[in-house]
């Protein structure tokens, strides 16, 4: 029979023991959730003016709060036509900054080139982008 005196005592002891273990056991701890995209701290362009054969270097100081930066992409827009430059900036482990460069080619359009957008992505696929309307005409840094 379930409600005999000895059985009730054991059921009570087991219930109290289970309650004590559950109260003393650590709760479920989840890792921090990464919902924040990377941050652009600084962007530099090596030349304000360039001619055929010149190399233009783009450097971005990008950081991420948790998972780390996965990629940084820059679209450099041609003044006319569709011959834009797309650059995947790579981490320079010595400087901790993301860098890429391109050479002004013989057939590249002459005129004012500008950064059309900067897209940053972290390892959790959080993204943030700056577009020309936000960054305005970019004034590069002379080197």
PDB file of C-alpha atoms in Angstrom:
ATOM      1  CA  UNK A   1       0.000   0.000   0.000  1.00  0.00           C
ATOM      2  CA  UNK A   2       1.325   3.450  -0.922  1.00  0.00           C
ATOM      3  CA  UNK A   3       0.379   5.313   2.222  1.00  0.00           C
ATOM      4  CA  UNK A   4       1.874   3.016   4.815  1.00  0.00           C
ATOM      5  CA  UNK A   5       3.770   4.794   7.582  1.00  0.00           C
ATOM      6  CA  UNK A   6       7.278   3.688   6.488  1.00  0.00           C
ATOM      7  CA  UNK A   7       6.675   4.423   2.803  1.00  0.00           C
ATOM      8  CA  UNK A   8       5.348   7.927   3.502  1.00  0.00           C
ATOM      9  CA  UNK A   9       8.468   8.756   5.491  1.00  0.00           C
ATOM     10  CA  UNK A  10      10.762   7.604   2.653  1.00  0.00           C
ATOM     11  CA  UNK A  11       8.757   9.491   0.037  1.00  0.00           C
ATOM     12  CA  UNK A  12       8.958  12.602   2.216  1.00  0.00           C
ATOM     13  CA  UNK A  13      12.718  12.195   2.730  1.00  0.00           C
ATOM     14  CA  UNK A  14      13.295  11.733  -1.015  1.00  0.00           C
ATOM     15  CA  UNK A  15      11.133  14.768  -1.846  1.00  0.00           C
ATOM     16  CA  UNK A  16      13.010  16.949   0.661  1.00  0.00           C
ATOM     17  CA  UNK A  17      16.361  15.677  -0.634  1.00  0.00           C
ATOM     18  CA  UNK A  18      15.361  16.423  -4.240  1.00  0.00           C
ATOM     19  CA  UNK A  19      14.244  19.927  -3.232  1.00  0.00           C
ATOM     20  CA  UNK A  20      17.523  20.585  -1.411  1.00  0.00           C
ATOM     21  CA  UNK A  21      19.593  19.414  -4.379  1.00  0.00           C
ATOM     22  CA  UNK A  22      17.612  21.517  -6.839  1.00  0.00           C
ATOM     23  CA  UNK A  23      17.926  24.639  -4.662  1.00  0.00           C
ATOM     24  CA  UNK A  24      21.636  24.137  -4.133  1.00  0.00           C
ATOM     25  CA  UNK A  25      22.455  23.209  -7.724  1.00  0.00           C
ATOM     26  CA  UNK A  26      23.716  25.989  -9.945  1.00  0.00           C
ATOM     27  CA  UNK A  27      21.174  27.342 -12.387  1.00  0.00           C
ATOM     28  CA  UNK A  28      21.495  27.052 -16.105  1.00  0.00           C
ATOM     29  CA  UNK A  29      24.044  29.545 -17.348  1.00  0.00           C
ATOM     30  CA  UNK A  30      23.857  30.598 -20.959  1.00  0.00           C
ATOM     31  CA  UNK A  31      26.763  32.232 -22.773  1.00  0.00           C
ATOM     32  CA  UNK A  32      26.466  35.942 -23.473  1.00  0.00           C
ATOM     33  CA  UNK A  33      24.336  36.625 -26.525  1.00  0.00           C
ATOM     34  CA  UNK A  34      25.993  38.649 -29.299  1.00  0.00           C
ATOM     35  CA  UNK A  35      23.446  40.943 -30.915  1.00  0.00           C
ATOM     36  CA  UNK A  36      25.659  43.989 -31.455  1.00  0.00           C
ATOM     37  CA  UNK A  37      27.271  44.578 -34.866  1.00  0.00           C
ATOM     38  CA  UNK A  38      30.900  45.633 -35.295  1.00  0.00           C
ATOM     39  CA  UNK A  39      31.891  49.270 -34.805  1.00  0.00           C
ATOM     40  CA  UNK A  40      33.905  51.408 -37.218  1.00  0.00           C
ATOM     41  CA  UNK A  41      36.344  53.383 -35.075  1.00  0.00           C
ATOM     42  CA  UNK A  42      38.403  54.975 -37.847  1.00  0.00           C
ATOM     43  CA  UNK A  43      38.761  54.851 -41.621  1.00  0.00           C
ATOM     44  CA  UNK A  44      41.704  56.202 -43.602  1.00  0.00           C
ATOM     45  CA  UNK A  45      42.439  56.405 -47.316  1.00  0.00           C
ATOM     46  CA  UNK A  46      46.093  56.857 -48.224  1.00  0.00           C
ATOM     47  CA  UNK A  47      45.662  59.360 -51.065  1.00  0.00           C
ATOM     48  CA  UNK A  48      43.327  62.195 -51.906  1.00  0.00           C
ATOM     49  CA  UNK A  49      44.608  62.258 -55.474  1.00  0.00           C
ATOM     50  CA  UNK A  50      46.081  59.427 -57.507  1.00  0.00           C
ATOM     51  CA  UNK A  51      47.204  58.820 -61.075  1.00  0.00           C
ATOM     52  CA  UNK A  52      47.714  55.695 -63.183  1.00  0.00           C
ATOM     53  CA  UNK A  53      50.016  53.257 -61.406  1.00  0.00           C
ATOM     54  CA  UNK A  54      49.452  54.732 -57.932  1.00  0.00           C
ATOM     55  CA  UNK A  55      48.354  52.460 -55.129  1.00  0.00           C
ATOM     56  CA  UNK A  56      45.492  53.551 -52.884  1.00  0.00           C
ATOM     57  CA  UNK A  57      45.358  51.889 -49.472  1.00  0.00           C
ATOM     58  CA  UNK A  58      42.262  51.747 -47.279  1.00  0.00           C
ATOM     59  CA  UNK A  59      42.668  51.049 -43.571  1.00  0.00           C
ATOM     60  CA  UNK A  60      39.787  50.489 -41.155  1.00  0.00           C
ATOM     61  CA  UNK A  61      39.928  50.204 -37.392  1.00  0.00           C
ATOM     62  CA  UNK A  62      36.946  47.932 -36.673  1.00  0.00           C
ATOM     63  CA  UNK A  63      36.060  46.283 -33.364  1.00  0.00           C
ATOM     64  CA  UNK A  64      33.385  43.908 -32.108  1.00  0.00           C
ATOM     65  CA  UNK A  65      32.242  43.433 -28.523  1.00  0.00           C
ATOM     66  CA  UNK A  66      31.939  39.629 -28.345  1.00  0.00           C
ATOM     67  CA  UNK A  67      32.277  37.225 -31.253  1.00  0.00           C
ATOM     68  CA  UNK A  68      34.869  39.172 -33.246  1.00  0.00           C
ATOM     69  CA  UNK A  69      34.958  40.718 -36.699  1.00  0.00           C
ATOM     70  CA  UNK A  70      34.294  38.302 -39.565  1.00  0.00           C
ATOM     71  CA  UNK A  71      34.615  40.652 -42.551  1.00  0.00           C
ATOM     72  CA  UNK A  72      34.975  44.257 -43.667  1.00  0.00           C
ATOM     73  CA  UNK A  73      34.021  45.163 -47.247  1.00  0.00           C
ATOM     74  CA  UNK A  74      34.387  48.516 -48.992  1.00  0.00           C
ATOM     75  CA  UNK A  75      32.879  49.570 -52.315  1.00  0.00           C
ATOM     76  CA  UNK A  76      34.832  52.353 -53.979  1.00  0.00           C
ATOM     77  CA  UNK A  77      32.563  54.004 -56.556  1.00  0.00           C
ATOM     78  CA  UNK A  78      33.780  55.177 -59.945  1.00  0.00           C
ATOM     79  CA  UNK A  79      32.853  58.721 -60.986  1.00  0.00           C
ATOM     80  CA  UNK A  80      31.224  57.380 -64.172  1.00  0.00           C
ATOM     81  CA  UNK A  81      30.182  53.973 -65.394  1.00  0.00           C
ATOM     82  CA  UNK A  82      30.063  50.790 -63.391  1.00  0.00           C
ATOM     83  CA  UNK A  83      33.759  49.948 -62.973  1.00  0.00           C
ATOM     84  CA  UNK A  84      33.625  50.124 -59.182  1.00  0.00           C
ATOM     85  CA  UNK A  85      36.236  48.602 -56.882  1.00  0.00           C
ATOM     86  CA  UNK A  86      35.111  46.079 -54.268  1.00  0.00           C
ATOM     87  CA  UNK A  87      37.622  45.336 -51.547  1.00  0.00           C
ATOM     88  CA  UNK A  88      37.588  42.750 -48.799  1.00  0.00           C
ATOM     89  CA  UNK A  89      39.790  44.234 -46.121  1.00  0.00           C
ATOM     90  CA  UNK A  90      42.025  41.725 -44.341  1.00  0.00           C
ATOM     91  CA  UNK A  91      43.245  41.868 -40.775  1.00  0.00           C
ATOM     92  CA  UNK A  92      46.837  43.024 -40.410  1.00  0.00           C
ATOM     93  CA  UNK A  93      47.851  41.163 -37.258  1.00  0.00           C
ATOM     94  CA  UNK A  94      50.720  43.584 -36.602  1.00  0.00           C
ATOM     95  CA  UNK A  95      48.496  46.688 -36.517  1.00  0.00           C
ATOM     96  CA  UNK A  96      45.174  45.086 -35.570  1.00  0.00           C
ATOM     97  CA  UNK A  97      43.522  47.006 -38.426  1.00  0.00           C
ATOM     98  CA  UNK A  98      41.783  45.839 -41.585  1.00  0.00           C
ATOM     99  CA  UNK A  99      43.515  46.805 -44.829  1.00  0.00           C
ATOM    100  CA  UNK A 100      43.274  46.550 -48.583  1.00  0.00           C
ATOM    101  CA  UNK A 101      44.700  48.422 -51.520  1.00  0.00           C
ATOM    102  CA  UNK A 102      44.177  48.782 -55.221  1.00  0.00           C
ATOM    103  CA  UNK A 103      46.214  50.182 -58.060  1.00  0.00           C
ATOM    104  CA  UNK A 104      44.882  52.884 -60.350  1.00  0.00           C
ATOM    105  CA  UNK A 105      44.710  51.155 -63.700  1.00  0.00           C
ATOM    106  CA  UNK A 106      45.259  52.572 -67.153  1.00  0.00           C
ATOM    107  CA  UNK A 107      41.576  52.213 -68.011  1.00  0.00           C
ATOM    108  CA  UNK A 108      40.070  53.329 -64.698  1.00  0.00           C
ATOM    109  CA  UNK A 109      37.788  56.342 -65.013  1.00  0.00           C
ATOM    110  CA  UNK A 110      39.366  59.654 -64.142  1.00  0.00           C
ATOM    111  CA  UNK A 111      37.632  61.964 -61.719  1.00  0.00           C
ATOM    112  CA  UNK A 112      36.486  61.818 -58.120  1.00  0.00           C
ATOM    113  CA  UNK A 113      36.184  58.308 -56.773  1.00  0.00           C
ATOM    114  CA  UNK A 114      34.491  57.889 -53.418  1.00  0.00           C
ATOM    115  CA  UNK A 115      33.533  55.281 -50.883  1.00  0.00           C
ATOM    116  CA  UNK A 116      29.986  54.189 -51.641  1.00  0.00           C
ATOM    117  CA  UNK A 117      29.622  51.909 -48.631  1.00  0.00           C
ATOM    118  CA  UNK A 118      31.440  50.073 -45.854  1.00  0.00           C
ATOM    119  CA  UNK A 119      29.933  46.784 -44.656  1.00  0.00           C
ATOM    120  CA  UNK A 120      31.085  45.162 -41.424  1.00  0.00           C
ATOM    121  CA  UNK A 121      30.020  41.701 -40.236  1.00  0.00           C
ATOM    122  CA  UNK A 122      30.831  39.839 -37.028  1.00  0.00           C
ATOM    123  CA  UNK A 123      31.108  36.081 -36.484  1.00  0.00           C
ATOM    124  CA  UNK A 124      27.466  35.926 -35.338  1.00  0.00           C
ATOM    125  CA  UNK A 125      26.345  37.525 -38.636  1.00  0.00           C
ATOM    126  CA  UNK A 126      25.468  40.893 -37.089  1.00  0.00           C
ATOM    127  CA  UNK A 127      26.094  43.551 -39.721  1.00  0.00           C
ATOM    128  CA  UNK A 128      26.374  47.301 -39.923  1.00  0.00           C
ATOM    129  CA  UNK A 129      27.004  49.425 -42.980  1.00  0.00           C
ATOM    130  CA  UNK A 130      27.780  53.044 -43.680  1.00  0.00           C
ATOM    131  CA  UNK A 131      26.605  54.423 -47.002  1.00  0.00           C
ATOM    132  CA  UNK A 132      27.781  57.491 -48.878  1.00  0.00           C
ATOM    133  CA  UNK A 133      24.846  59.518 -47.600  1.00  0.00           C
ATOM    134  CA  UNK A 134      26.047  58.842 -44.025  1.00  0.00           C
ATOM    135  CA  UNK A 135      29.776  59.258 -44.522  1.00  0.00           C
ATOM    136  CA  UNK A 136      29.592  62.162 -46.969  1.00  0.00           C
ATOM    137  CA  UNK A 137      32.364  62.826 -49.447  1.00  0.00           C
ATOM    138  CA  UNK A 138      35.367  61.214 -47.805  1.00  0.00           C
ATOM    139  CA  UNK A 139      38.487  63.293 -47.382  1.00  0.00           C
ATOM    140  CA  UNK A 140      41.448  60.937 -47.469  1.00  0.00           C
ATOM    141  CA  UNK A 141      44.656  61.158 -45.536  1.00  0.00           C
ATOM    142  CA  UNK A 142      47.830  62.108 -47.369  1.00  0.00           C
ATOM    143  CA  UNK A 143      50.701  59.684 -47.015  1.00  0.00           C
TER     144      UNK A 143
END
